[in-house]
Amino acid sequence: MASIRLIVGLGNPGPDYAATRHNAGFWLVDLLSRQQHAPLRAEGKFFSLYGRAGELHLLEPQTFMNASGKAVAAVARFYKIQPDEILVVHDELDLPPGAAKFKLGGGHGGHNGLRDILSALGTPDFWRLRLGIGHPGHKAEVVNFVLKPPRKEEQDAIDRAIDHALDVMPDVLAGRLPEAMQTLHTRAK
């Protein structure tokens, strides 16, 4: 099994979006960049905030969610990173706050960031780390829901799920995804 070389956090740039549910991917990558001593800096050729620790590349696209694929494809091409060496961290409506799940491949489930990455890479065969944010209950409320900050108890649950995900990152980075999946799926439900 390939090891992960690129971890992409999805979100929207700027202070207006920083605390919104849609930025859960950014939250994890911010913490991971500190853990890995890989500060994120603006990198124009990748349309992103970008950091590197050895063979690990960290990315927060600054293109807004719907154009995330442009940034992911730019880094993947430049460093010759294969889709199965990419982990995309994103908010997930279909999981409750506090849940976190790994997944390889699949569709976009209506997530515009995933849709654009899938299109830009030309394949669904990349890893995802789905961070549960819950669902507002009605499809018509989804856009408003993801662009608002979570309630305090939801934020606490999301933060715990991110902590659990960070705990298994050594296994992820070593290419031991099945072990990381088993541990995370047991802890972050």
Coordinates of N, CA and C in Angstrom, one line a residue:
M1 N 0.8 -1.2 0.0 CA 0.0 0.0 0.0 C 0.9 1.2 0.0
A2 N 0.5 2.2 -0.8 CA 1.3 3.4 -0.9 C 1.2 4.2 0.4
S3 N 2.2 5.0 0.7 CA 2.1 5.9 1.8 C 1.6 7.2 1.3
I4 N 1.0 8.0 2.3 CA 0.4 9.3 2.0 C 1.6 10.3 1.9
R5 N 1.6 11.0 0.7 CA 2.6 12.0 0.5 C 2.1 13.4 0.5
L6 N 0.7 13.6 0.3 CA 0.1 14.9 0.2 C -1.2 14.8 1.1
I7 N -1.3 15.7 2.0 CA -2.5 15.9 2.8 C -3.1 17.2 2.5
V8 N -4.3 17.2 2.1 CA -5.0 18.4 1.6 C -6.2 18.7 2.6
G9 N -6.2 19.9 3.2 CA -7.3 20.3 4.0 C -8.2 21.2 3.2
L10 N -9.5 20.9 3.2 CA -10.4 21.7 2.4 C -11.1 22.7 3.2
G11 N -11.3 23.9 2.6 CA -12.0 25.0 3.3 C -12.1 26.2 2.4
N12 N -12.5 27.3 2.9 CA -12.6 28.5 2.2 C -11.6 29.5 2.8
P13 N -10.9 30.3 2.0 CA -9.9 31.2 2.6 C -10.5 32.4 3.2
G14 N -9.8 33.1 4.1 CA -10.2 34.3 4.7 C -10.9 34.3 6.0
P15 N -10.9 35.4 6.8 CA -11.4 35.4 8.1 C -12.9 35.2 8.2
D16 N -13.7 35.5 7.1 CA -15.1 35.3 7.2 C -15.5 33.9 7.3
Y17 N -14.6 33.0 6.8 CA -14.9 31.5 6.7 C -14.2 30.7 7.8
A18 N -13.2 31.3 8.4 CA -12.3 30.5 9.3 C -13.0 29.6 10.3
A19 N -14.1 30.1 10.9 CA -14.7 29.3 12.0 C -15.9 28.5 11.5
T20 N -16.1 28.4 10.2 CA -17.3 27.8 9.6 C -17.1 26.3 9.5
R21 N -18.2 25.5 9.5 CA -18.1 24.0 9.4 C -17.4 23.6 8.2
H22 N -17.5 24.3 7.1 CA -16.9 23.9 5.8 C -15.4 23.9 5.9
N23 N -14.8 24.5 6.9 CA -13.4 24.7 7.1 C -12.8 23.6 8.0
A24 N -13.5 22.6 8.3 CA -12.9 21.5 9.2 C -11.6 20.9 8.6
G25 N -11.5 20.8 7.3 CA -10.3 20.3 6.7 C -9.1 21.2 7.0
F26 N -9.3 22.5 6.9 CA -8.3 23.5 7.3 C -7.8 23.3 8.7
W27 N -8.8 23.1 9.6 CA -8.5 23.0 11.1 C -7.5 21.9 11.3
L28 N -7.8 20.7 10.7 CA -6.9 19.6 10.9 C -5.5 19.9 10.4
V29 N -5.4 20.4 9.1 CA -4.1 20.6 8.5 C -3.4 21.7 9.3
D30 N -4.0 22.7 9.8 CA -3.4 23.7 10.6 C -2.6 23.1 11.8
L31 N -3.3 22.2 12.5 CA -2.7 21.5 13.6 C -1.6 20.5 13.2
L32 N -1.8 19.8 12.1 CA -0.8 18.9 11.6 C 0.5 19.6 11.1
S33 N 0.3 20.8 10.6 CA 1.5 21.6 10.1 C 2.3 22.0 11.4
R34 N 1.7 22.3 12.5 CA 2.4 22.6 13.7 C 3.1 21.3 14.2
Q35 N 2.4 20.2 14.2 CA 3.0 18.9 14.7 C 4.2 18.5 13.9
Q36 N 4.1 18.7 12.6 CA 5.2 18.3 11.6 C 6.3 19.4 11.4
H37 N 6.1 20.5 12.1 CA 7.1 21.6 12.0 C 7.2 22.0 10.5
A38 N 6.0 22.1 9.9 CA 5.9 22.4 8.4 C 5.0 23.6 8.3
P39 N 5.5 24.8 8.6 CA 4.6 26.0 8.5 C 4.0 26.2 7.1
L40 N 2.7 26.6 7.1 CA 2.1 26.8 5.8 C 2.3 28.3 5.4
R41 N 2.7 28.4 4.1 CA 3.0 29.7 3.5 C 2.3 29.8 2.2
A42 N 2.0 31.0 1.8 CA 1.4 31.2 0.5 C 2.3 30.8 -0.6
E43 N 1.8 29.9 -1.5 CA 2.6 29.4 -2.6 C 1.8 29.6 -3.9
G44 N 2.1 30.7 -4.7 CA 1.3 31.0 -5.9 C 1.2 29.9 -6.9
K45 N 2.2 29.2 -7.2 CA 2.2 28.2 -8.2 C 1.2 27.0 -7.8
F46 N 0.9 26.9 -6.5 CA 0.0 25.8 -6.1 C -1.4 26.4 -5.6
F47 N -1.5 27.8 -5.8 CA -2.8 28.4 -5.4 C -3.2 28.1 -4.0
S48 N -2.3 28.0 -3.1 CA -2.5 27.4 -1.8 C -1.6 28.0 -0.7
L49 N -2.0 27.7 0.5 CA -1.0 27.7 1.6 C -0.4 26.3 1.6
Y50 N 1.0 26.3 1.6 CA 1.7 25.0 1.4 C 2.8 24.9 2.4
G51 N 3.0 23.7 2.9 CA 4.1 23.4 3.8 C 4.6 22.0 3.5
R52 N 5.9 21.8 3.9 CA 6.5 20.5 3.6 C 7.4 20.1 4.8
A53 N 7.3 18.8 5.1 CA 8.1 18.1 6.1 C 8.7 16.9 5.5
G54 N 9.9 16.9 5.0 CA 10.5 15.8 4.3 C 9.7 15.4 3.0
E55 N 9.1 14.2 3.0 CA 8.3 13.8 1.8 C 6.9 14.1 1.9
L56 N 6.5 14.7 3.1 CA 5.1 15.0 3.3 C 4.8 16.5 2.9
H57 N 3.8 16.6 2.0 CA 3.3 17.9 1.5 C 2.0 18.2 2.2
L58 N 1.8 19.4 2.7 CA 0.6 19.8 3.3 C 0.0 21.0 2.5
L59 N -1.3 21.0 2.3 CA -1.9 22.0 1.4 C -3.3 22.4 1.9
E60 N -3.5 23.7 1.8 CA -4.8 24.3 2.0 C -5.1 25.2 0.8
P61 N -5.8 24.7 -0.1 CA -6.2 25.5 -1.3 C -6.8 26.8 -1.0
Q62 N -6.4 27.9 -1.6 CA -6.9 29.2 -1.4 C -7.8 29.7 -2.6
T63 N -8.3 28.7 -3.3 CA -9.1 28.9 -4.5 C -10.6 29.0 -4.2
F64 N -11.0 28.8 -2.9 CA -12.4 28.6 -2.5 C -12.7 27.1 -2.8
M65 N -13.6 26.6 -2.1 CA -14.0 25.2 -2.1 C -14.2 24.6 -3.5
N66 N -15.0 25.3 -4.2 CA -15.5 24.8 -5.5 C -14.4 24.7 -6.6
A67 N -13.2 25.2 -6.3 CA -12.1 25.1 -7.3 C -10.9 24.5 -6.6
S68 N -11.1 23.6 -5.6 CA -10.0 23.0 -4.9 C -9.1 22.1 -5.8
G69 N -9.7 21.5 -6.8 CA -9.0 20.6 -7.6 C -7.8 21.2 -8.4
K70 N -7.9 22.5 -8.7 CA -6.8 23.2 -9.3 C -5.5 23.2 -8.5
A71 N -5.6 23.4 -7.2 CA -4.5 23.4 -6.3 C -4.0 22.0 -6.1
V72 N -4.8 21.0 -5.9 CA -4.4 19.6 -5.7 C -3.7 19.1 -6.9
A73 N -4.3 19.3 -8.1 CA -3.6 18.8 -9.3 C -2.3 19.5 -9.5
A74 N -2.1 20.8 -9.2 CA -0.9 21.5 -9.4 C 0.2 20.8 -8.6
V75 N 0.0 20.5 -7.3 CA 1.0 19.9 -6.4 C 1.3 18.5 -6.9
A76 N 0.2 17.7 -7.2 CA 0.4 16.3 -7.6 C 1.2 16.2 -8.9
R77 N 1.0 17.1 -9.8 CA 1.8 17.1 -11.1 C 3.2 17.5 -10.8
F78 N 3.4 18.5 -10.0 CA 4.7 19.1 -9.8 C 5.6 18.0 -9.1
Y79 N 5.1 17.4 -8.1 CA 5.9 16.4 -7.3 C 5.6 14.9 -7.7
K80 N 4.9 14.7 -8.8 CA 4.6 13.4 -9.3 C 4.0 12.5 -8.1
I81 N 3.0 13.0 -7.5 CA 2.2 12.3 -6.5 C 1.0 11.6 -7.1
Q82 N 0.9 10.3 -6.8 CA -0.2 9.6 -7.4 C -1.5 9.8 -6.6
P83 N -2.6 9.6 -7.2 CA -3.9 9.8 -6.4 C -4.0 9.0 -5.1
D84 N -3.5 7.7 -5.1 CA -3.6 6.9 -3.9 C -2.6 7.3 -2.8
E85 N -1.8 8.4 -3.1 CA -0.8 8.9 -2.1 C -1.4 10.3 -1.6
I86 N -2.6 10.6 -1.9 CA -3.2 11.8 -1.5 C -4.3 11.5 -0.5
L87 N -4.4 12.3 0.6 CA -5.4 12.3 1.6 C -6.1 13.6 1.6
V88 N -7.4 13.7 1.3 CA -8.1 14.9 1.4 C -9.0 14.9 2.6
V89 N -8.8 16.0 3.4 CA -9.5 16.1 4.7 C -10.7 17.1 4.5
H90 N -11.9 16.6 4.8 CA -13.0 17.5 4.5 C -14.2 17.3 5.5
D91 N -15.1 18.3 5.5 CA -16.3 18.2 6.3 C -17.2 17.2 5.7
E92 N -18.0 16.5 6.5 CA -18.9 15.5 6.0 C -20.3 15.7 6.7
L93 N -21.3 16.0 5.9 CA -22.6 16.2 6.4 C -23.3 14.9 6.8
D94 N -22.9 13.8 6.2 CA -23.5 12.5 6.5 C -23.0 11.8 7.8
L95 N -22.1 12.5 8.5 CA -21.6 11.9 9.8 C -21.8 12.9 10.9
P96 N -22.2 12.5 12.1 CA -22.4 13.4 13.2 C -21.1 14.1 13.6
P97 N -21.2 15.3 14.3 CA -20.0 15.9 14.9 C -19.4 14.9 15.8
G98 N -18.1 14.7 15.7 CA -17.4 13.8 16.6 C -17.0 12.5 15.8
A99 N -17.6 12.3 14.7 CA -17.2 11.1 13.9 C -16.1 11.5 12.9
A100 N -15.3 10.5 12.6 CA -14.2 10.7 11.6 C -14.0 9.4 10.9
K101 N -14.0 9.3 9.6 CA -13.8 8.1 8.9 C -12.9 8.3 7.7
F102 N -12.0 7.3 7.5 CA -11.2 7.2 6.3 C -12.0 6.5 5.2
K103 N -11.6 6.8 4.0 CA -12.3 6.1 2.9 C -11.4 6.3 1.7
L104 N -11.3 5.2 0.9 CA -10.5 5.3 -0.4 C -11.5 5.3 -1.5
G105 N -11.4 6.3 -2.4 CA -12.3 6.3 -3.5 C -13.7 6.7 -3.2
G106 N -14.6 6.5 -4.2 CA -16.0 6.8 -4.1 C -16.4 8.1 -4.8
G107 N -17.6 8.5 -4.6 CA -18.1 9.7 -5.3 C -17.8 10.9 -4.5
H108 N -18.5 12.0 -4.9 CA -18.3 13.3 -4.2 C -19.4 13.5 -3.2
G109 N -20.5 12.8 -3.2 CA -21.6 12.9 -2.3 C -22.1 14.4 -2.2
G110 N -22.0 15.1 -3.3 CA -22.5 16.5 -3.3 C -21.6 17.5 -2.8
H111 N -20.4 17.1 -2.3 CA -19.4 18.0 -1.8 C -18.6 18.6 -3.0
N112 N -18.8 19.9 -3.1 CA -18.2 20.6 -4.3 C -16.7 20.6 -4.3
G113 N -16.0 20.6 -3.2 CA -14.6 20.5 -3.1 C -14.1 19.1 -3.7
L114 N -14.8 18.0 -3.2 CA -14.4 16.7 -3.7 C -14.8 16.6 -5.2
R115 N -15.9 17.1 -5.6 CA -16.3 17.1 -7.0 C -15.2 17.7 -7.9
D116 N -14.7 18.8 -7.5 CA -13.7 19.5 -8.3 C -12.3 18.7 -8.3
I117 N -12.0 18.2 -7.1 CA -10.7 17.4 -7.1 C -10.8 16.1 -7.9
L118 N -12.0 15.4 -7.9 CA -12.2 14.3 -8.7 C -12.1 14.6 -10.1
S119 N -12.6 15.7 -10.5 CA -12.6 16.2 -11.9 C -11.1 16.5 -12.3
A120 N -10.4 17.2 -11.5 CA -9.0 17.7 -11.8 C -8.1 16.5 -11.8
L121 N -8.2 15.5 -10.9 CA -7.4 14.3 -10.9 C -7.8 13.3 -12.0
G122 N -9.0 13.3 -12.4 CA -9.5 12.4 -13.4 C -9.8 11.0 -12.8
T123 N -9.8 10.9 -11.5 CA -10.1 9.6 -10.8 C -10.6 9.9 -9.4
P124 N -11.4 8.9 -8.9 CA -11.9 9.1 -7.6 C -11.0 8.3 -6.6
D125 N -9.9 7.8 -7.1 CA -9.1 6.9 -6.3 C -8.0 7.6 -5.4
F126 N -8.5 8.5 -4.6 CA -7.7 9.2 -3.6 C -8.3 8.9 -2.2
W127 N -7.5 9.1 -1.2 CA -8.0 8.8 0.2 C -8.8 10.1 0.7
R128 N -9.8 9.8 1.5 CA -10.5 10.9 2.1 C -10.5 10.7 3.6
L129 N -10.4 11.8 4.4 CA -10.7 11.7 5.8 C -11.9 12.6 6.0
R130 N -13.0 12.0 6.4 CA -14.3 12.6 6.5 C -14.5 13.0 7.9
L131 N -14.6 14.3 8.2 CA -14.9 14.8 9.5 C -16.3 15.2 9.7
G132 N -17.1 14.5 10.5 CA -18.5 14.7 10.7 C -18.8 16.1 11.2
I133 N -19.8 16.8 10.5 CA -20.3 18.1 11.0 C -21.8 18.0 11.2
G134 N -22.4 16.9 10.9 CA -23.9 16.8 11.1 C -24.6 17.4 9.9
H135 N -25.9 17.3 9.9 CA -26.7 17.7 8.8 C -27.8 18.6 9.3
P136 N -28.2 19.7 8.6 CA -29.2 20.5 9.1 C -30.6 19.9 9.1
G137 N -30.8 18.8 8.3 CA -32.1 18.2 8.3 C -32.8 18.4 7.0
H138 N -32.6 19.5 6.3 CA -33.2 19.8 5.0 C -32.2 20.2 4.0
K139 N -32.3 19.6 2.8 CA -31.3 19.9 1.7 C -31.2 21.4 1.5
A140 N -32.3 22.1 1.5 CA -32.3 23.5 1.2 C -31.5 24.4 2.2
E141 N -31.2 23.8 3.4 CA -30.5 24.5 4.4 C -29.0 24.2 4.4
V142 N -28.5 23.3 3.6 CA -27.1 22.9 3.6 C -26.1 24.0 3.4
V143 N -26.3 24.8 2.4 CA -25.3 25.9 2.1 C -25.2 26.8 3.3
N144 N -26.3 27.3 3.9 CA -26.3 28.1 5.0 C -25.6 27.4 6.2
F145 N -25.9 26.1 6.4 CA -25.4 25.3 7.5 C -23.8 25.2 7.5
V146 N -23.3 24.9 6.3 CA -21.8 24.6 6.2 C -21.1 25.9 6.3
L147 N -21.7 27.1 6.0 CA -21.0 28.4 6.1 C -21.3 29.1 7.4
K148 N -21.7 28.4 8.4 CA -21.9 29.0 9.7 C -21.0 28.2 10.7
P149 N -20.6 28.8 11.8 CA -19.8 28.1 12.8 C -20.7 27.1 13.5
P150 N -20.0 26.0 14.0 CA -20.8 25.0 14.7 C -21.1 25.5 16.1
R151 N -22.2 25.0 16.7 CA -22.5 25.3 18.1 C -21.4 24.8 19.0
K152 N -21.3 25.3 20.2 CA -20.2 24.9 21.1 C -20.0 23.4 21.3
E153 N -21.1 22.7 21.5 CA -21.0 21.3 21.7 C -20.6 20.5 20.5
E154 N -21.0 21.0 19.3 CA -20.6 20.5 18.0 C -19.1 20.7 17.8
Q155 N -18.6 21.9 18.1 CA -17.2 22.3 17.9 C -16.4 21.4 18.8
D156 N -16.8 21.2 20.1 CA -16.0 20.3 21.0 C -15.9 18.9 20.4
A157 N -17.0 18.4 19.8 CA -17.0 17.0 19.3 C -16.1 16.9 18.0
I158 N -16.2 18.0 17.2 CA -15.4 18.0 16.0 C -13.9 18.1 16.4
D159 N -13.6 18.9 17.4 CA -12.2 19.0 17.9 C -11.7 17.7 18.4
R160 N -12.5 16.9 19.1 CA -12.1 15.6 19.6 C -11.9 14.6 18.4
A161 N -12.7 14.7 17.4 CA -12.5 13.8 16.2 C -11.2 14.2 15.5
I162 N -10.9 15.5 15.4 CA -9.6 15.9 14.8 C -8.5 15.4 15.6
D163 N -8.6 15.5 17.0 CA -7.5 15.0 17.8 C -7.3 13.5 17.6
H164 N -8.4 12.7 17.5 CA -8.3 11.3 17.3 C -7.6 11.0 15.9
A165 N -8.0 11.8 14.9 CA -7.4 11.6 13.6 C -5.9 11.9 13.6
L166 N -5.5 13.0 14.3 CA -4.1 13.3 14.5 C -3.3 12.2 15.2
D167 N -4.0 11.6 16.1 CA -3.3 10.5 16.9 C -2.9 9.3 16.0
V168 N -3.7 9.1 14.9 CA -3.4 8.0 14.0 C -2.5 8.4 12.8
M169 N -2.1 9.7 12.7 CA -1.3 10.1 11.6 C 0.0 9.4 11.4
P170 N 0.7 9.0 12.5 CA 1.9 8.2 12.3 C 1.7 7.0 11.5
D171 N 0.6 6.3 11.7 CA 0.2 5.1 10.9 C -0.1 5.5 9.5
V172 N -0.8 6.6 9.3 CA -1.2 7.1 8.0 C 0.1 7.4 7.2
L173 N 1.0 8.1 7.8 CA 2.2 8.5 7.1 C 3.1 7.4 6.8
A174 N 3.0 6.3 7.6 CA 3.9 5.1 7.3 C 3.2 4.1 6.4
G175 N 2.0 4.5 5.8 CA 1.4 3.6 4.9 C 0.5 2.5 5.5
R176 N 0.3 2.7 6.8 CA -0.5 1.6 7.5 C -1.9 2.1 7.6
L177 N -2.6 2.4 6.5 CA -3.9 2.9 6.5 C -4.9 1.9 7.1
P178 N -4.9 0.6 6.9 CA -5.8 -0.3 7.5 C -5.8 -0.2 9.1
E179 N -4.6 -0.1 9.6 CA -4.4 0.1 11.1 C -5.0 1.4 11.6
A180 N -4.7 2.5 10.8 CA -5.2 3.8 11.2 C -6.7 3.8 11.1
M181 N -7.3 3.2 10.1 CA -8.7 3.2 9.9 C -9.4 2.4 11.1
Q182 N -8.8 1.3 11.4 CA -9.4 0.5 12.5 C -9.4 1.3 13.8
T183 N -8.3 1.9 14.1 CA -8.2 2.7 15.4 C -9.1 3.9 15.4
L184 N -9.1 4.7 14.3 CA -9.9 5.9 14.2 C -11.4 5.5 14.2
H185 N -11.8 4.5 13.5 CA -13.2 4.2 13.4 C -13.7 3.7 14.7
T186 N -12.9 3.1 15.5 CA -13.3 2.7 16.9 C -13.4 3.8 17.8
R187 N -12.5 4.8 17.7 CA -12.5 5.9 18.7 C -13.5 7.1 18.3
A188 N -13.5 7.5 17.0 CA -14.3 8.6 16.6 C -15.5 8.2 15.9
K189 N -16.6 8.0 16.7 CA -17.9 7.5 16.1 C -18.9 8.6 16.2

